[in-house]
Short mmCIF file of C-alpha atoms and ligand atoms in Angstrom, two decimals:
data_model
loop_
_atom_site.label_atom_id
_atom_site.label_comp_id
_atom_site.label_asym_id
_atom_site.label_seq_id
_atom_site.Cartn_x
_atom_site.Cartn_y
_atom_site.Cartn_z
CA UNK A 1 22.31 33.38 -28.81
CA UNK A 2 21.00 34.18 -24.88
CA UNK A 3 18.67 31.82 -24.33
CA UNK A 4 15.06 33.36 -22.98
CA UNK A 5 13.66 31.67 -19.58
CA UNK A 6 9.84 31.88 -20.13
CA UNK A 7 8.10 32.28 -16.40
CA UNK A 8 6.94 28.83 -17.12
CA UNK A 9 10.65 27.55 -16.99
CA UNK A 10 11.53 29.70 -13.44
CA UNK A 11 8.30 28.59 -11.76
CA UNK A 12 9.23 24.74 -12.52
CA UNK A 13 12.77 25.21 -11.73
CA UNK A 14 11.87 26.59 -8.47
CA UNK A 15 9.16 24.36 -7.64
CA UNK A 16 11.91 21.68 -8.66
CA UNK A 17 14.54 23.56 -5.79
CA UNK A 18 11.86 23.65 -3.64
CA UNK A 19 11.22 19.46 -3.79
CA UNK A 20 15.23 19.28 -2.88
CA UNK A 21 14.89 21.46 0.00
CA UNK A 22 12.10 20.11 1.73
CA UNK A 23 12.99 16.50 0.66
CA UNK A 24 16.58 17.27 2.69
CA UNK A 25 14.60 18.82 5.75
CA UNK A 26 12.16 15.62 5.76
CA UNK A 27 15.17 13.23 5.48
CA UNK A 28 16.97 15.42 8.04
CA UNK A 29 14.15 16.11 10.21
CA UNK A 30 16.21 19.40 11.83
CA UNK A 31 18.63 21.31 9.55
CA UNK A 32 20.22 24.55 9.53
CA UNK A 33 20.05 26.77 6.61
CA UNK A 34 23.58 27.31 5.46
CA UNK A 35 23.55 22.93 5.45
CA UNK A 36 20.78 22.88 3.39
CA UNK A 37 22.60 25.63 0.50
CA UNK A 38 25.51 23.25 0.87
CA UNK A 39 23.79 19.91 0.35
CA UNK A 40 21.61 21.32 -2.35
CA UNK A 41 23.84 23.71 -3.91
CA UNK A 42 21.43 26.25 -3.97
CA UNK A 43 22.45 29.98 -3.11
CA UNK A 44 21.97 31.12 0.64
CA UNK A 45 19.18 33.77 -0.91
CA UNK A 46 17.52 31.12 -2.88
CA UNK A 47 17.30 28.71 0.22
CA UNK A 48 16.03 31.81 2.35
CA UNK A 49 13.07 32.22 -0.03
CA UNK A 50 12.31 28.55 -0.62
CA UNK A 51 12.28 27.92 3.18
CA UNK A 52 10.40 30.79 4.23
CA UNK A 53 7.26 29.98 1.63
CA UNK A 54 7.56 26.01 3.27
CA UNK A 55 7.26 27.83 6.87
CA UNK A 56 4.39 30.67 6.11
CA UNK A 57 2.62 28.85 2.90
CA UNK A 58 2.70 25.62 2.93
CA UNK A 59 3.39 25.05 6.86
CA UNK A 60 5.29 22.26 6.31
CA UNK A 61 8.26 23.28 7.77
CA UNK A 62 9.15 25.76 11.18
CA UNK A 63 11.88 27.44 12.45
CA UNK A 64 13.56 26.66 15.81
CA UNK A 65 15.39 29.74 15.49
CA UNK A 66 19.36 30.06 16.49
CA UNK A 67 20.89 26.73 17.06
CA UNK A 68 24.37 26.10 18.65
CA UNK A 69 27.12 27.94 16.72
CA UNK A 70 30.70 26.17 16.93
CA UNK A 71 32.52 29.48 15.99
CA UNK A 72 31.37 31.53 13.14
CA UNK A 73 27.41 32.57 12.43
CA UNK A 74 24.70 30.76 14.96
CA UNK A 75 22.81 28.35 12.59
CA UNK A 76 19.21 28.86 11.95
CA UNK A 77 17.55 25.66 12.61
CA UNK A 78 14.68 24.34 10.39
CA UNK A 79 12.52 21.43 11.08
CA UNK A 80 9.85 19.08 9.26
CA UNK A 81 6.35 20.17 10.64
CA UNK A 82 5.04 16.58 10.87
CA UNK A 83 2.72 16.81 13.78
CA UNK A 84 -0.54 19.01 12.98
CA UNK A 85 0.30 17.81 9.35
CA UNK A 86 -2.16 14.35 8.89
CA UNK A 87 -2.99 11.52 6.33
CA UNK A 88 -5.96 9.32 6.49
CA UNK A 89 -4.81 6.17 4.72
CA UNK A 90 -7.86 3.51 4.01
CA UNK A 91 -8.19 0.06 2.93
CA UNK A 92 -11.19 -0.98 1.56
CA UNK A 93 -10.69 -4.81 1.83
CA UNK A 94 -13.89 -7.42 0.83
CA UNK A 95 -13.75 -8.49 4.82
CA UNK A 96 -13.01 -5.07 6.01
CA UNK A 97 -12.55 -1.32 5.86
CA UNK A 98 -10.05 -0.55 7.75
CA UNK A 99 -8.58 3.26 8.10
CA UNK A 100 -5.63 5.04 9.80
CA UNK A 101 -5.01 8.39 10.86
CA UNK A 102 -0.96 9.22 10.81
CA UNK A 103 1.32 12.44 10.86
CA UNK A 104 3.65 13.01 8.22
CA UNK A 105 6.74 10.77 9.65
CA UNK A 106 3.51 7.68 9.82
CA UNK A 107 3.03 7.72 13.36
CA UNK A 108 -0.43 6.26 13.84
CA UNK A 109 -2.63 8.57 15.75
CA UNK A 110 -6.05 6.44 15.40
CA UNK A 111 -7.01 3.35 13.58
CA UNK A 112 -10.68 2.16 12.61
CA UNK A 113 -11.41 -1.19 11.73
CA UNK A 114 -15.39 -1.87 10.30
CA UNK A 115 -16.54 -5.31 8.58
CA UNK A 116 -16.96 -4.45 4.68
CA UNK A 117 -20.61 -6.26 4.57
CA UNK A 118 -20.41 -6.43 0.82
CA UNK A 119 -23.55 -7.89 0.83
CA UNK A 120 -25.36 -4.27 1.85
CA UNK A 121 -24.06 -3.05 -1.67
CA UNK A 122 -22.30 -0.41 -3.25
CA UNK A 123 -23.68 3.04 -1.01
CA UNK A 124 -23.25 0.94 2.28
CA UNK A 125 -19.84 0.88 1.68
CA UNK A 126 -19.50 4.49 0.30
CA UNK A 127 -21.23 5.46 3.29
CA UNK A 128 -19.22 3.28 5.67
CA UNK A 129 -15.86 4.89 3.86
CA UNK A 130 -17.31 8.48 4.74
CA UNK A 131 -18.21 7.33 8.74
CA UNK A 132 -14.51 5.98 8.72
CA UNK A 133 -13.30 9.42 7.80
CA UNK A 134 -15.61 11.18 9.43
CA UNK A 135 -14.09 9.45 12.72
CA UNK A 136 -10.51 9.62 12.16
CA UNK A 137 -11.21 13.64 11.36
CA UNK A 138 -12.98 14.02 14.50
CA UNK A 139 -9.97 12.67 16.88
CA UNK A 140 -7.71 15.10 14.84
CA UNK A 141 -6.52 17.95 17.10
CA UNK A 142 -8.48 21.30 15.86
CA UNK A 143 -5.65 23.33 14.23
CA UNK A 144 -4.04 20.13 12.25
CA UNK A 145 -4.34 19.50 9.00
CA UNK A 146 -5.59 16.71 6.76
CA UNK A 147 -3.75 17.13 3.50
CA UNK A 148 -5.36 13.55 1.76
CA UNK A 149 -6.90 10.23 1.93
CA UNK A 150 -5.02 7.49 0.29
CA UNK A 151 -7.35 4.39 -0.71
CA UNK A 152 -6.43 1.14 -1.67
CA UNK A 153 -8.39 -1.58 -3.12
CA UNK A 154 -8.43 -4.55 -4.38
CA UNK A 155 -9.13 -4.70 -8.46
CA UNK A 156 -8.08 -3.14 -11.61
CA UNK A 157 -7.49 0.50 -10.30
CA UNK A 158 -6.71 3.67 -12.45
CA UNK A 159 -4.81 5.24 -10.12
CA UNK A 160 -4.73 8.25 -12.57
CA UNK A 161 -8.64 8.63 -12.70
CA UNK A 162 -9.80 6.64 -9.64
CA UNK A 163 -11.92 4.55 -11.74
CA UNK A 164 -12.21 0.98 -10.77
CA UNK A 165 -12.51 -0.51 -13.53
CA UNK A 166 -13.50 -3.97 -12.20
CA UNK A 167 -13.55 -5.71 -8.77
CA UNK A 168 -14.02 -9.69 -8.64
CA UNK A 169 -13.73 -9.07 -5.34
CA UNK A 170 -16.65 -6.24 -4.97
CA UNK A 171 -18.40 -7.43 -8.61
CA UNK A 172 -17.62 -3.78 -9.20
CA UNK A 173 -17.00 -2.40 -13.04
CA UNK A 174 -16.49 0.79 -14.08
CA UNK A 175 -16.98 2.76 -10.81
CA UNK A 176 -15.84 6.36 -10.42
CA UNK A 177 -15.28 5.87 -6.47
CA UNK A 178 -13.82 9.41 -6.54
CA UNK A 179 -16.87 11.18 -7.28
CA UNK A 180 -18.90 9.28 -4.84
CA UNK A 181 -16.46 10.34 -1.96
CA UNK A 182 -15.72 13.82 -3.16
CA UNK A 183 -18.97 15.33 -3.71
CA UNK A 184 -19.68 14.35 0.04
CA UNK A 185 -16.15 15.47 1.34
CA UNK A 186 -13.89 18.48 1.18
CA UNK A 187 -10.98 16.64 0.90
CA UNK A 188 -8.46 15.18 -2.04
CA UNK A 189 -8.92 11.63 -2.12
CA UNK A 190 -6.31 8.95 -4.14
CA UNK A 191 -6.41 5.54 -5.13
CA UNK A 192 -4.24 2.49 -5.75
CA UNK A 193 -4.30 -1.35 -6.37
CA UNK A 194 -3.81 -2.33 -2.47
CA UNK A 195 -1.37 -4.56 -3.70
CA UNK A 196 0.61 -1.87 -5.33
CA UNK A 197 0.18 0.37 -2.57
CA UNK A 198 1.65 -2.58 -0.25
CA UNK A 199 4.47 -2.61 -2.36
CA UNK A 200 4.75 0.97 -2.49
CA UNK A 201 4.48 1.17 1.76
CA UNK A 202 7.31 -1.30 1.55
CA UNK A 203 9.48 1.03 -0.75
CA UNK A 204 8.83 4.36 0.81
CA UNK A 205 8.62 2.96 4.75
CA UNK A 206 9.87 -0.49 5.11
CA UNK A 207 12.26 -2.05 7.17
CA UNK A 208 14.33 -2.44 4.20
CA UNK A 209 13.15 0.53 2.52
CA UNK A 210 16.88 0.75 0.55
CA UNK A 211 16.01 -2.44 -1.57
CA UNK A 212 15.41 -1.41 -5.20
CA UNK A 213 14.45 -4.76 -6.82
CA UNK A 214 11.66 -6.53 -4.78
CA UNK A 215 8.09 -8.18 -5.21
CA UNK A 216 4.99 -8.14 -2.98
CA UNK A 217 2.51 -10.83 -2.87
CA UNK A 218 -0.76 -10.21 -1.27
CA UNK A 219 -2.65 -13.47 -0.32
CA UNK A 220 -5.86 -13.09 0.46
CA UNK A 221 -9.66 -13.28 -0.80
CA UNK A 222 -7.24 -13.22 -4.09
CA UNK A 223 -3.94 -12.77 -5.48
CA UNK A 224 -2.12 -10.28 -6.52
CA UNK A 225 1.41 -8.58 -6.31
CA UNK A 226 2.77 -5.53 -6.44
CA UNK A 227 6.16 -4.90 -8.15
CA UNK A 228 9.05 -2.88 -7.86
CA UNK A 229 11.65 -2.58 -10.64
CA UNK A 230 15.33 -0.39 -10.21
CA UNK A 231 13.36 1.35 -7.45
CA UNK A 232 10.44 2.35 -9.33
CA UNK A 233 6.74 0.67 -8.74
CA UNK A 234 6.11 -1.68 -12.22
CA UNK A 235 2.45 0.25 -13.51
CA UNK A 236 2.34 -0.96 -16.98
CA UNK A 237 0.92 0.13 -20.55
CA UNK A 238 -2.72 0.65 -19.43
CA UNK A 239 -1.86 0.86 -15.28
CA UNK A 240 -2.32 -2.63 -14.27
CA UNK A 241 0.68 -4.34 -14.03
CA UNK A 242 1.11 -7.24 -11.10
CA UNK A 243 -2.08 -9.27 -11.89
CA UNK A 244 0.06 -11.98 -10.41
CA UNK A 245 -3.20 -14.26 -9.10
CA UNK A 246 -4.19 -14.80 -13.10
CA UNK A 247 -0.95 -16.68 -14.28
CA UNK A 248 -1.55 -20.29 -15.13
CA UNK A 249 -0.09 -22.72 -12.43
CA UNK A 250 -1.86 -25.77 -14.12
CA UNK A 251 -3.07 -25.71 -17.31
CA UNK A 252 -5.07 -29.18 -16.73
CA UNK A 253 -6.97 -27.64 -13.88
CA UNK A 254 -10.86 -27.94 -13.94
CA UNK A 255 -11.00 -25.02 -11.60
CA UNK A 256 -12.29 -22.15 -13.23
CA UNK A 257 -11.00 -18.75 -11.69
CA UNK A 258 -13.46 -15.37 -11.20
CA UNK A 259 -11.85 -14.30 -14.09
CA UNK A 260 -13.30 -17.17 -16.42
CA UNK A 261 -9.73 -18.98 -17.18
CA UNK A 262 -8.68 -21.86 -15.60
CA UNK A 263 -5.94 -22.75 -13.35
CA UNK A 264 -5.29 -19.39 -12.44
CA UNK A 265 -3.00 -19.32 -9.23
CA UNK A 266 -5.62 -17.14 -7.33
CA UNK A 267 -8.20 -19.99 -8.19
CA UNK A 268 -5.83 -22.81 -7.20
CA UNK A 269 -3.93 -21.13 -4.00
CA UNK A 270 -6.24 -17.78 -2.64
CA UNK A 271 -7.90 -17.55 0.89
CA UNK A 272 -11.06 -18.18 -0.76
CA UNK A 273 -9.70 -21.45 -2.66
CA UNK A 274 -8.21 -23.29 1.34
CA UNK A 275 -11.59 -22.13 2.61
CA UNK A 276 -13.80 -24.48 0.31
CA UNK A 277 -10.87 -27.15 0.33
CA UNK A 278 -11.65 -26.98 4.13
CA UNK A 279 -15.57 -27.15 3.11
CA UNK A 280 -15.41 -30.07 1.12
CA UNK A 281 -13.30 -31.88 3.50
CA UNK A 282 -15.86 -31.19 6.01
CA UNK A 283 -18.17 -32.60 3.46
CA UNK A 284 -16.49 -35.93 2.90
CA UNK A 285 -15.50 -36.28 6.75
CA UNK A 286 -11.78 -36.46 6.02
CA UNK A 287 -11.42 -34.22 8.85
CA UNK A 288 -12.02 -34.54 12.59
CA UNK A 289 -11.09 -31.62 13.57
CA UNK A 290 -12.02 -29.25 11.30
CA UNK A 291 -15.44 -30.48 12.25
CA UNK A 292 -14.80 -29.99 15.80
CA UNK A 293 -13.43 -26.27 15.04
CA UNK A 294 -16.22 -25.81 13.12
CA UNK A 295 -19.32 -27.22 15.04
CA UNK A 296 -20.22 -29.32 11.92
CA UNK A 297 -21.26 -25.74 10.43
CA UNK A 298 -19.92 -25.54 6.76
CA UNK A 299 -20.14 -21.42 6.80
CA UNK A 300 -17.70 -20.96 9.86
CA UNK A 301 -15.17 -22.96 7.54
CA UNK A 302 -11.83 -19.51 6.92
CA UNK A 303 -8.29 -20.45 5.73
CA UNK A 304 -7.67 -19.29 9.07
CA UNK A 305 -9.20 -22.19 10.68
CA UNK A 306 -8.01 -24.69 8.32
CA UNK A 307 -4.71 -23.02 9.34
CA UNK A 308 -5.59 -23.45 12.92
CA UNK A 309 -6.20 -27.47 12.71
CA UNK A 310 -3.42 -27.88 10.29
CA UNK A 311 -0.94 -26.42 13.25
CA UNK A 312 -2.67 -29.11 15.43
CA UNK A 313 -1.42 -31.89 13.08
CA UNK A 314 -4.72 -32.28 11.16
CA UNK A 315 -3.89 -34.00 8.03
CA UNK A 316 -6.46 -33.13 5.52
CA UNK A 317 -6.06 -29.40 6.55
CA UNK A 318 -2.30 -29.39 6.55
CA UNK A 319 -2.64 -31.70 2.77
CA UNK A 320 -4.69 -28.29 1.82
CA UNK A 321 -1.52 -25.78 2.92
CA UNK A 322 1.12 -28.63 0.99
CA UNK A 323 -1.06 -28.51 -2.22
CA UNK A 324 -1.47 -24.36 -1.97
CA UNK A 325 2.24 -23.53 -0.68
CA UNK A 326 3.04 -25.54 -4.02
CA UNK A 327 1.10 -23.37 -6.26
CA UNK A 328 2.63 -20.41 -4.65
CA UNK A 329 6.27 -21.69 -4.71
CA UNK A 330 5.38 -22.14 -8.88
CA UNK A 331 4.40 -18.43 -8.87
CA UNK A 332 6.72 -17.57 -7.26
CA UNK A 333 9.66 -19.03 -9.00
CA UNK A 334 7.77 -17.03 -11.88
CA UNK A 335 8.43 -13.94 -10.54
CA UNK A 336 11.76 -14.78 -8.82
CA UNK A 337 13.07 -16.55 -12.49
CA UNK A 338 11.43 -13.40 -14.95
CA UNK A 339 12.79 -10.03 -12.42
CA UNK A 340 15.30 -11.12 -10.04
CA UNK A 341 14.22 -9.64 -6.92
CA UNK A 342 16.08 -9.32 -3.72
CA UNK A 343 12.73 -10.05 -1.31
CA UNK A 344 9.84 -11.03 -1.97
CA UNK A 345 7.48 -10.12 1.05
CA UNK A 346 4.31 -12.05 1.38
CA UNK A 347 1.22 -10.43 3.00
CA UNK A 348 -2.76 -10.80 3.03
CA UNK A 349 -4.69 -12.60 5.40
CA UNK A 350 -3.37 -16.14 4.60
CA UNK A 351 0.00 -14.74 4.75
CA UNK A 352 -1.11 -14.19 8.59
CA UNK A 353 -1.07 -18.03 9.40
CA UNK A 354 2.74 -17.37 10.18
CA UNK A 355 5.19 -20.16 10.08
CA UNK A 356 3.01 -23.23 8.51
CA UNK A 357 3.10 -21.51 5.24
CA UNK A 358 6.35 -20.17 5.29
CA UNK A 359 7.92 -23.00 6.25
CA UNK A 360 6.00 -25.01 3.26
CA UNK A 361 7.15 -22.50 1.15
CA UNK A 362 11.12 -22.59 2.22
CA UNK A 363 10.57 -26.45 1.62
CA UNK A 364 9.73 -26.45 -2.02
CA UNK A 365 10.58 -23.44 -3.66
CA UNK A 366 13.68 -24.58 -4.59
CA UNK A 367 11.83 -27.17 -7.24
CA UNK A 368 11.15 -23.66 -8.90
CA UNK A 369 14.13 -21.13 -8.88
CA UNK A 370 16.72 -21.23 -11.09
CA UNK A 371 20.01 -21.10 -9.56
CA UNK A 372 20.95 -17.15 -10.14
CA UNK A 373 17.01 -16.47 -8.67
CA UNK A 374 17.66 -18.90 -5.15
CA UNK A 375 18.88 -16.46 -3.18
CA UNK A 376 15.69 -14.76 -2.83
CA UNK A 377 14.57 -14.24 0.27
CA UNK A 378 10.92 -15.04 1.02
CA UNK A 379 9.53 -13.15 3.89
CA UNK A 380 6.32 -11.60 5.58
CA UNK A 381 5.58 -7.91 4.87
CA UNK A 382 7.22 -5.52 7.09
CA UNK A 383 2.88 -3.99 8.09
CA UNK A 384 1.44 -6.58 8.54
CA UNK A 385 -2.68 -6.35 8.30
CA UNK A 386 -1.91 -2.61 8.27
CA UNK A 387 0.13 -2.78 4.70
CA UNK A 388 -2.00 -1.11 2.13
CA UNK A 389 -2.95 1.41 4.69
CA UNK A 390 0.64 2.29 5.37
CA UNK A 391 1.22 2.10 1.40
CA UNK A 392 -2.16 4.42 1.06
CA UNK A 393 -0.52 6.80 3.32
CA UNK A 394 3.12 6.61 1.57
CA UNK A 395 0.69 7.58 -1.47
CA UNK A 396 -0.19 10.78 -0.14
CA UNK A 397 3.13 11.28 1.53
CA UNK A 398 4.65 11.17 -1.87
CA UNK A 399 2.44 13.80 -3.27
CA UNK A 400 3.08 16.20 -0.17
CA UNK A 401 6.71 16.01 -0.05
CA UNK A 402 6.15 16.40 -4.10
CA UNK A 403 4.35 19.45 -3.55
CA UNK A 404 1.55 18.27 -5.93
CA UNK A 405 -1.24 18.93 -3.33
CA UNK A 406 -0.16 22.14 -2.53
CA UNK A 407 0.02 23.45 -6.13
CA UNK A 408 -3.34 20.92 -6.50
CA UNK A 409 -4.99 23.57 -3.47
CA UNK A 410 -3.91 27.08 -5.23
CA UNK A 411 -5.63 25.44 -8.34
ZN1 ZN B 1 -7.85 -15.78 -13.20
#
């Protein structure tokens, strides 16, 4: 029996095509039409049509016209439109917002970097997260076009909704960010775990962007990880896979975590957790220098400055890196023992201290891998401080090159 194509069947299976094509011309960057049938096996007709609604449609693509022939036909040269096309990736940390404007191969055009203030509350920061925009739109040139905002933030995250559906970090539950931002801007806005969208910036734009098995740990305020699994970012049942700061690392610990358990890695091993290690050795004058760095004053105490008078040979702080680089290597080994990973990149503000906790860490992880898992390599995160921005923008990049906020527009 002949088999009836509904129009619901041709429309996917050219919107499918259409994905191929402009995937090749991304991943090519200049590419000549008769290339393009070959590679994608598509009919010289078909790739006429798909190419010229990515040129006058979606303006993602242009044509340079006739290219050099070698015998036969000139070529007609296509290339990815990536200038004029923009993302505004943002990463609404508990310290600070920060938010970058880049074109659609990530070259950074503008960055903005504004302290959180959590204290000012929740419309503070909405309204900060709309200035931050505001800005990056204004140093946009006039004809170029903003196609998303990718958010990241820290916290249990329905990425499908954009409902937060708690913060520690923020004391946040339930929040429907996306309507707050939306009804005060024309513009499509998506959000992530920052940790998964670290791990996603990583898979989509990182030095080793070919790796398919790989975890990212994101030390910070908190914990957390992002990871990724035969290529694919781990999500989970109910979209919340990687809470990587709430496995036990000592199940005798009196420290009680934020999220009411105890010896939670995050409680035992976080930015937050070196900071009042630093305060209490301040307290019982174990440390010299930290009082020094400090002036004496308790509230200028960071795991960046314990970090600072640990690299000048201050015992009590560098004690505080030995104990925490422990807990890590135990998580760690977790990860490393249950999925194998190639890498696992470490990021986050502690992450930032450099050496002194890498070098803790190459020292005793091996107390926690098995043999088939010590191969892993343990190294920072290819971004830096700029991670989950680069992974918000990978977010939107990935829905571009997808065509979802195209077809998102026409609805
Ligand atoms: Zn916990």
């Amino acid at each position: 029996m002949k088999k009836e194509y509904s129009k619901m069947d041709v429309s996917l299976l050219h919107l499918a095509n259409k994905k191929v094509v402009l995937r090749l011309i991304k991943d090519h960057d200049e590419i000549s039409r008769s290339v393009l049938a070959k590679k994608s096996g598509l009919t010289p007709p078909s790739i006429t049509r798909i190419v010229d609604e990515l040129i006058t449609k979606d303006q993602l693509v242009k044509s340079l016209g006739v290219g050099d022939s070698s015998g036969g036909r000139p070529p007609l040269i296509v290339k990815f439109k990536n200038q004029n096309n923009l993302i505004i990736g943002i990463d609404l940390g508990a310290t600070y917002i920060r938010g970058c404007l880049v074109d659609l191969n990530a070259n950074f055009i503008s960055e903005i970097q504004v302290p959180t203030e959590l204290e000012k509350g929740f419309y503070s920061i909405i309204d900060k997260m709309i200035k931050v925009v505001n800005k990056l739109k204004a140093r946009k040139e006039p004809d170029a076009k903003i196609w998303g905002v990718g958010i990241g933030v820290a916290g249990l995250v329905n990425s499908e909704t954009g409902i937060i559906e708690s913060s520690p970090d923020f004391q946040w539950s339930h929040i429907d960010l996306r309507k707050e931002l939306e009804d005060q801007m024309d513009l499509p806005f998506f959000y992530d775990n920052s940790t998964r969208l670290m791990a996603l910036g990583e898979l989509k734009m990182g030095l080793k962007s070919h790796q398919k098995n790989f975890a990212v740990i994101n030390i910070g305020y908190g914990i957390a990880s992002g990871l990724v699994v035969e290529g694919n970012l781990l999500k989970g049942y109910s979209g919340f896979a990687g809470e990587f700061g709430h496995i036990s690392v000592d199940t005798d610990s009196e420290v009680q975590c934020k999220c009411g358990m105890y010896g939670c890695l995050e409680a035992l091993a976080s930015g937050r957790r070196i900071a009042s290690l630093g305060k209490l050795a301040l307290a019982n004058g174990s440390s010299g220098l930290l009082e020094k760095l400090s002036m004496g004053k308790e509230e200028l105490i960071t795991a960046e400055l314990v970090a600072k008078a640990a690299k000048k040979g201050d015992e009590a702080s560098l004690k505080i890196y030995e104990e925490v680089a422990e807990y890590l290597c135990k998580g760690i080994g977790t990860i490393a023992n249950l999925l194998n990973p190639e890498t696992v990149y470490v990021g986050g503000g502690v992450s930032l201290s450099g050496d002194l906790l890498f070098d803790l860490i190459e020292k005793k992880k091996g107390k926690y891998l098995l043999p088939a898992s010590s191969n892993v390599a343990i190294r920072p995160s290819t971004f830096g401080d700029q991670a989950t921005s680069i992974g918000a923008v990978s977010l939107i990049l990935e829905k571009v090159l997808n065509l979802e906020l195209s077809s998102l527009e026409e609805g």
